[in-house]
Short mmCIF file of C-alpha atoms in Angstrom, two decimals:
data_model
loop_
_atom_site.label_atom_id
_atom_site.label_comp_id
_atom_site.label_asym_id
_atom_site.label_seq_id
_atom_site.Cartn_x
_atom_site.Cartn_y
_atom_site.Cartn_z
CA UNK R 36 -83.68 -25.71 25.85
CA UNK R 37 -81.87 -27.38 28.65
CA UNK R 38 -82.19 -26.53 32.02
CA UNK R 39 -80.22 -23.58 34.03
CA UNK R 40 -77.17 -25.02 35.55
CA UNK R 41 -76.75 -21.60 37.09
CA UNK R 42 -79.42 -19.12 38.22
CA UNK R 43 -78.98 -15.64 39.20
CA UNK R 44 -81.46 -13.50 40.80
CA UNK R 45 -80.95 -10.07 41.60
CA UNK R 46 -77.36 -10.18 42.44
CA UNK R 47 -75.67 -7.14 43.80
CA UNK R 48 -71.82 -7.00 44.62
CA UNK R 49 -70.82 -3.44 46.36
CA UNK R 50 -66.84 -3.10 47.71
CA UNK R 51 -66.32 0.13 49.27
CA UNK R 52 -66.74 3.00 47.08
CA UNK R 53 -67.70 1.34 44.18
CA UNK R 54 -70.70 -1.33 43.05
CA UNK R 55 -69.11 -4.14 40.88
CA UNK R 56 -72.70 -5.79 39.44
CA UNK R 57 -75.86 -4.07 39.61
CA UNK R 58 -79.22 -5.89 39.93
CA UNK R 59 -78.51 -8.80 37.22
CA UNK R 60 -80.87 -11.77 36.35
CA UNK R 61 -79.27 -14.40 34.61
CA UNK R 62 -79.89 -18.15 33.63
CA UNK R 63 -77.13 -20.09 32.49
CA UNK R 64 -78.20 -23.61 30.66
CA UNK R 65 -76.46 -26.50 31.32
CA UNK R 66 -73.76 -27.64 28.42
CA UNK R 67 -73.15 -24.20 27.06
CA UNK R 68 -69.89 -22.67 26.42
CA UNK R 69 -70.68 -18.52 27.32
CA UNK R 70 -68.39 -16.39 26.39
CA UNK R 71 -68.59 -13.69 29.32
CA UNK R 72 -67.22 -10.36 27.51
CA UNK R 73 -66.66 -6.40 28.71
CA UNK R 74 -63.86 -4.22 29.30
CA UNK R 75 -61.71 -3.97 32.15
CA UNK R 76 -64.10 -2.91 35.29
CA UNK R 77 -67.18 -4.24 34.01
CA UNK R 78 -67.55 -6.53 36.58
CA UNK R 79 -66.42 -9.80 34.96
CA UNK R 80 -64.06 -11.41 37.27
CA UNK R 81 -66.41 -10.76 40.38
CA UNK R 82 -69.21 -12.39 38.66
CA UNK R 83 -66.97 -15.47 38.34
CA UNK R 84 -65.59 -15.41 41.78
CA UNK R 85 -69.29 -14.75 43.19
CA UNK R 86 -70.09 -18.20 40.98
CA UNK R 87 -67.53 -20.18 42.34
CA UNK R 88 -68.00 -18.96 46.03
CA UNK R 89 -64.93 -17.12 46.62
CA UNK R 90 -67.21 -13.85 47.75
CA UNK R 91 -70.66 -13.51 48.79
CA UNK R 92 -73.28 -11.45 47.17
CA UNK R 93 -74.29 -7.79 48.74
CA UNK R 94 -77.79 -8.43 47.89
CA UNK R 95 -79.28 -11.25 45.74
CA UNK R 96 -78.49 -14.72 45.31
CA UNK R 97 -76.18 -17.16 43.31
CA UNK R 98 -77.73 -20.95 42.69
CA UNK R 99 -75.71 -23.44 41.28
CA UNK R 100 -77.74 -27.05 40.81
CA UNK R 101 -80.66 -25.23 41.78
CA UNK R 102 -79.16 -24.14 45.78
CA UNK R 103 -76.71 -21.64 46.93
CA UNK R 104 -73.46 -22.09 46.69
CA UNK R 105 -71.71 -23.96 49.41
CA UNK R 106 -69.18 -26.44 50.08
CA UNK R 107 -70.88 -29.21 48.77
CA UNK R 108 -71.82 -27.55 44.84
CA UNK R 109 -68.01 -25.95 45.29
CA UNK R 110 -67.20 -29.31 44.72
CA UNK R 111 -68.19 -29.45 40.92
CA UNK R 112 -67.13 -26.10 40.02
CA UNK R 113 -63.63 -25.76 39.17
CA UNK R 114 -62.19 -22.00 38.64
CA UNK R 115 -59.20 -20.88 36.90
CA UNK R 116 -58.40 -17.12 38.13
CA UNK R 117 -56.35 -14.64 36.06
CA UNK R 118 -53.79 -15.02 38.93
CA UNK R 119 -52.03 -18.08 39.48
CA UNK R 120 -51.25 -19.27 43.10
CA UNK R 121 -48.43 -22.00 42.71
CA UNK R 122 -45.40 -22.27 44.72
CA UNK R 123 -42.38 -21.66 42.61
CA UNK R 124 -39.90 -23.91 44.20
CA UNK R 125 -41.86 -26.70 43.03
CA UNK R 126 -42.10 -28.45 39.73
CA UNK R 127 -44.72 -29.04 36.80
CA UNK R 128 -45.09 -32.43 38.05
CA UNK R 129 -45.03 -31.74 41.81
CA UNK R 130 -47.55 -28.84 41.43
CA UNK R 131 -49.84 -31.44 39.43
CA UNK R 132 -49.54 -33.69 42.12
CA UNK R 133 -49.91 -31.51 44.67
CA UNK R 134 -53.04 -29.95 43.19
CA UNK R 135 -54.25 -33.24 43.39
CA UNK R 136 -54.68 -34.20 46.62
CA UNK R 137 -57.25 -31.22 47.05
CA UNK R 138 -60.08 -32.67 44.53
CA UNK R 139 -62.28 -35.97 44.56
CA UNK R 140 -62.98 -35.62 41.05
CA UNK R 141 -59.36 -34.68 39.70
CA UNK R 142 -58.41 -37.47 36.83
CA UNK R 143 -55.37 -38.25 36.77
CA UNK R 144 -55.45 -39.36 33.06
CA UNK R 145 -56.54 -36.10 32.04
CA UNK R 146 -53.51 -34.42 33.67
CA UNK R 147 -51.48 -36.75 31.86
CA UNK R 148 -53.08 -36.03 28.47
CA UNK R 149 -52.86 -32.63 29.64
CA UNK R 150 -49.16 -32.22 30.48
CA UNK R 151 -48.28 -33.60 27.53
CA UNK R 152 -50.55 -31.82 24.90
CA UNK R 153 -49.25 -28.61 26.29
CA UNK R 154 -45.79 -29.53 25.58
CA UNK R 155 -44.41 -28.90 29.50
CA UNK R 156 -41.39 -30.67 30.82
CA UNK R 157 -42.54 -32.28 34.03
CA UNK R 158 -39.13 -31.47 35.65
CA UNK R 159 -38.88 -27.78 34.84
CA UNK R 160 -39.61 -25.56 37.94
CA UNK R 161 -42.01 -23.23 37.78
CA UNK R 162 -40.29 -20.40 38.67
CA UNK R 163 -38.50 -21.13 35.07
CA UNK R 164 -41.40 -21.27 33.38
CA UNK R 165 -42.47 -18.28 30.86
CA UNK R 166 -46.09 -16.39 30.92
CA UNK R 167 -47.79 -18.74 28.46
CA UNK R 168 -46.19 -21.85 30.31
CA UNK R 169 -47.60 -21.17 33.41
CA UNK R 170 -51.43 -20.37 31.71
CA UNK R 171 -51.03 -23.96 30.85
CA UNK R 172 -49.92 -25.32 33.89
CA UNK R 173 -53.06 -23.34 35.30
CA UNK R 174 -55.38 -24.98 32.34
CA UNK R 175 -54.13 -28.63 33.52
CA UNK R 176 -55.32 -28.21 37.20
CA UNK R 177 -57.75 -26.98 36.46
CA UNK R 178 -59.01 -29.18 33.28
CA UNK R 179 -57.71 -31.96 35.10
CA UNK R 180 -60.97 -31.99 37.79
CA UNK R 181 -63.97 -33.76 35.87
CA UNK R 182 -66.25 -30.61 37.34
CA UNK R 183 -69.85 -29.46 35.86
CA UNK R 184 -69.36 -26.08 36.37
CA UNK R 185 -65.67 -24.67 34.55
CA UNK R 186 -65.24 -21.13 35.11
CA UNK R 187 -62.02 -19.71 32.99
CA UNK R 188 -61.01 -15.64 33.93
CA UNK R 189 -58.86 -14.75 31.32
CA UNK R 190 -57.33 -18.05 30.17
CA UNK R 191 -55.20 -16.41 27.17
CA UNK R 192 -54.07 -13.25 28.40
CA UNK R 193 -51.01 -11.67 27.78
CA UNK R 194 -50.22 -15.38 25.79
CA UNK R 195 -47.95 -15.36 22.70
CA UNK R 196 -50.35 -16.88 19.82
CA UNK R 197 -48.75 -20.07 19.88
CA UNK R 198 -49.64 -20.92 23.52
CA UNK R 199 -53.23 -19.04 22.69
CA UNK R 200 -54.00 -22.33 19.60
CA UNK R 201 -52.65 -24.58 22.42
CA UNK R 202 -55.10 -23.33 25.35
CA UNK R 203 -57.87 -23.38 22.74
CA UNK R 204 -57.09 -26.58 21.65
CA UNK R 205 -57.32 -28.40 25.04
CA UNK R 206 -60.43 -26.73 26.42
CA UNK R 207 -62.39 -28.39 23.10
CA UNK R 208 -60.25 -31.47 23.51
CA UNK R 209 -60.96 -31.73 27.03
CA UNK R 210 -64.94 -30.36 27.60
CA UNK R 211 -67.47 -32.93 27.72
CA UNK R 212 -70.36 -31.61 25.54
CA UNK R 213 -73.89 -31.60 26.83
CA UNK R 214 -72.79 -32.21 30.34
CA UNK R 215 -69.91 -29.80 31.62
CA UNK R 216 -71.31 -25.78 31.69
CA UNK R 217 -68.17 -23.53 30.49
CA UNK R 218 -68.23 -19.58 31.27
CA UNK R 219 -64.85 -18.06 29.88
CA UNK R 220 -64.10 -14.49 30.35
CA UNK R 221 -61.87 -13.53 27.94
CA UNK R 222 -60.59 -9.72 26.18
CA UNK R 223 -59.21 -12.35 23.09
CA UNK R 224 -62.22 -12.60 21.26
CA UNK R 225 -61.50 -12.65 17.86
CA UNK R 226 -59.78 -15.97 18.34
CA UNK R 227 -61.97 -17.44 21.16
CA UNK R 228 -65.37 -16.77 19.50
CA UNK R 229 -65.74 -19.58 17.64
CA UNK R 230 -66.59 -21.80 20.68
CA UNK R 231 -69.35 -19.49 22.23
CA UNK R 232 -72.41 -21.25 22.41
CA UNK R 233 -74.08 -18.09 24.40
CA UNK R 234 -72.72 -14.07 24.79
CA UNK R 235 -73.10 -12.02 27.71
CA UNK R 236 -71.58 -8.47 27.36
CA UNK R 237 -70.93 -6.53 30.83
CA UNK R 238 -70.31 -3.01 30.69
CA UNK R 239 -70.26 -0.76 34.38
CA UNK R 240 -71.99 -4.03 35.76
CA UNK R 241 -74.52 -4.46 34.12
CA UNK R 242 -75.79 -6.61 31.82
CA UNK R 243 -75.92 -5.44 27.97
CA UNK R 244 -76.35 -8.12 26.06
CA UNK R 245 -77.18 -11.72 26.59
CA UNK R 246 -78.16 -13.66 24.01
CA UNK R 247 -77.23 -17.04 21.27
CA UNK R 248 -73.98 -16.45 19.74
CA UNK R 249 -75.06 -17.43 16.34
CA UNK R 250 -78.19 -15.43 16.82
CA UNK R 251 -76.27 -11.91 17.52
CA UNK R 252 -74.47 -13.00 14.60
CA UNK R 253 -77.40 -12.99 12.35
CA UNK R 254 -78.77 -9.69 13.80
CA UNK R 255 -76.07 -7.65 13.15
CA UNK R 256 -74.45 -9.57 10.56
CA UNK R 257 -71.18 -9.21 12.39
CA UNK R 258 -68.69 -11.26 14.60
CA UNK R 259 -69.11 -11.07 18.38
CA UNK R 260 -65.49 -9.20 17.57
CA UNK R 261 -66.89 -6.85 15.85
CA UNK R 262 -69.64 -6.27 17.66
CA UNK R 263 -67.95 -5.58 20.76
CA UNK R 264 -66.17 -2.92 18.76
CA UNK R 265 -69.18 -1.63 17.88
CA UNK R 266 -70.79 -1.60 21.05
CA UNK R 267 -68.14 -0.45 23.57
CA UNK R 268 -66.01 1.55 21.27
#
């Protein structure tokens, strides 16, 4: 097996009121595409952000490269939120460009390949740009960073099916296999399944399932669709 990218030990995220993730323990090998899967409030989104280093941990710890994460291991993780954050007065091509002047690993082939694969006009402004358009606007900047660690929070949502194949398309086109660790929490499973190397299921924060994609498969002789049905319907 290869070794954790990403270790997690006891991790405990409380906001007022409510506790996000509850006690989990999870290793994440490097190379794997995970699928992370749960419905809405089961904790998904803050386990990405806690990964990435937007928040901090109540209790527990996050290791990324085998040390907390800081400014340095930020560096090699590159995180795509649900929200976008881009200024709409600019265009595709100035919000490429000015995304990257922020990275030492951005590739600026890759954007290229990028921008064009996803059919966007590098003149449009983004405040013209439709729902799907601006997921793959997102997708390039953040596909466009040669990171280790890509973290994806609902890459296809609310995406007409069209811009959905596209998405898909460039995150296989795009990972480097064996070396780059991809975690993509996703509600579209039915359709996004197929690249899941590993499951983890989150339900109230806590951990349900975590396990081989092919080998929950096997043992219930169902797709990871239908075995979310099952399990949280």
């Amino acid at each position: 097996m290869s070794e954790a990218i990403i270790r997690i030990e006891g991790l405990v995220k409380a906001y007022p009121g409510v506790t996000a993730l509850k006690n989990l323990n999870l290793e994440i090998p490097k190379g794997s595409i995970v699928g992370l899967l749960g419905p809405n409030g089961s904790g998904k989104s803050t386990l990405l952000k806690l990964i990435a280093g937007f928040c901090q941990p109540t209790r527990g710890k996050v290791e990324v490269f085998g040390r907390p994460v800081d400014r340095q291991s930020k560096k090699h993780i590159a995180f795509l939120p649900e929200l976008n954050h881009f200024y709409k007065w600019m265009t595709v091509k100035e919000t490429i460009d000015f995304w990257s002047q922020f990275y030492e690993n951005w590739d600026s082939e890759i954007a290229e390949d990028l921008l064009g694969f996803m059919n966007l006009r590098p003149e449009a402004k983004v405040k013209t740009l439709s729902k799907g358009m601006k997921a793959r606007l997102k997708l390039i900047v953040t596909l466009a960073r040669k990171a280790s660690v890509v973290l994806l929070d609902e890459p296809f949502s609310g995406i007409d099916p069209q811009s959905r194949g596209r998405i898909m398309d460039a995150i296989t086109s795009k990972y480097d296999f064996g070396e780059q660790t991809l975690i993509i929490s996703t509600h579209d499973v039915l359709e996004a399944e197929q690249m899941f190397d590993k499951v983890i299921l989150l339900e109230f924060g806590d951990i349900k399932i975590y396990a081989d994609a092919d080998e929950l498969r096997e043992k219930y002789n169902d797709s990871i669709h239908g075995l979310l049905k099952e399990v949280f319907e």
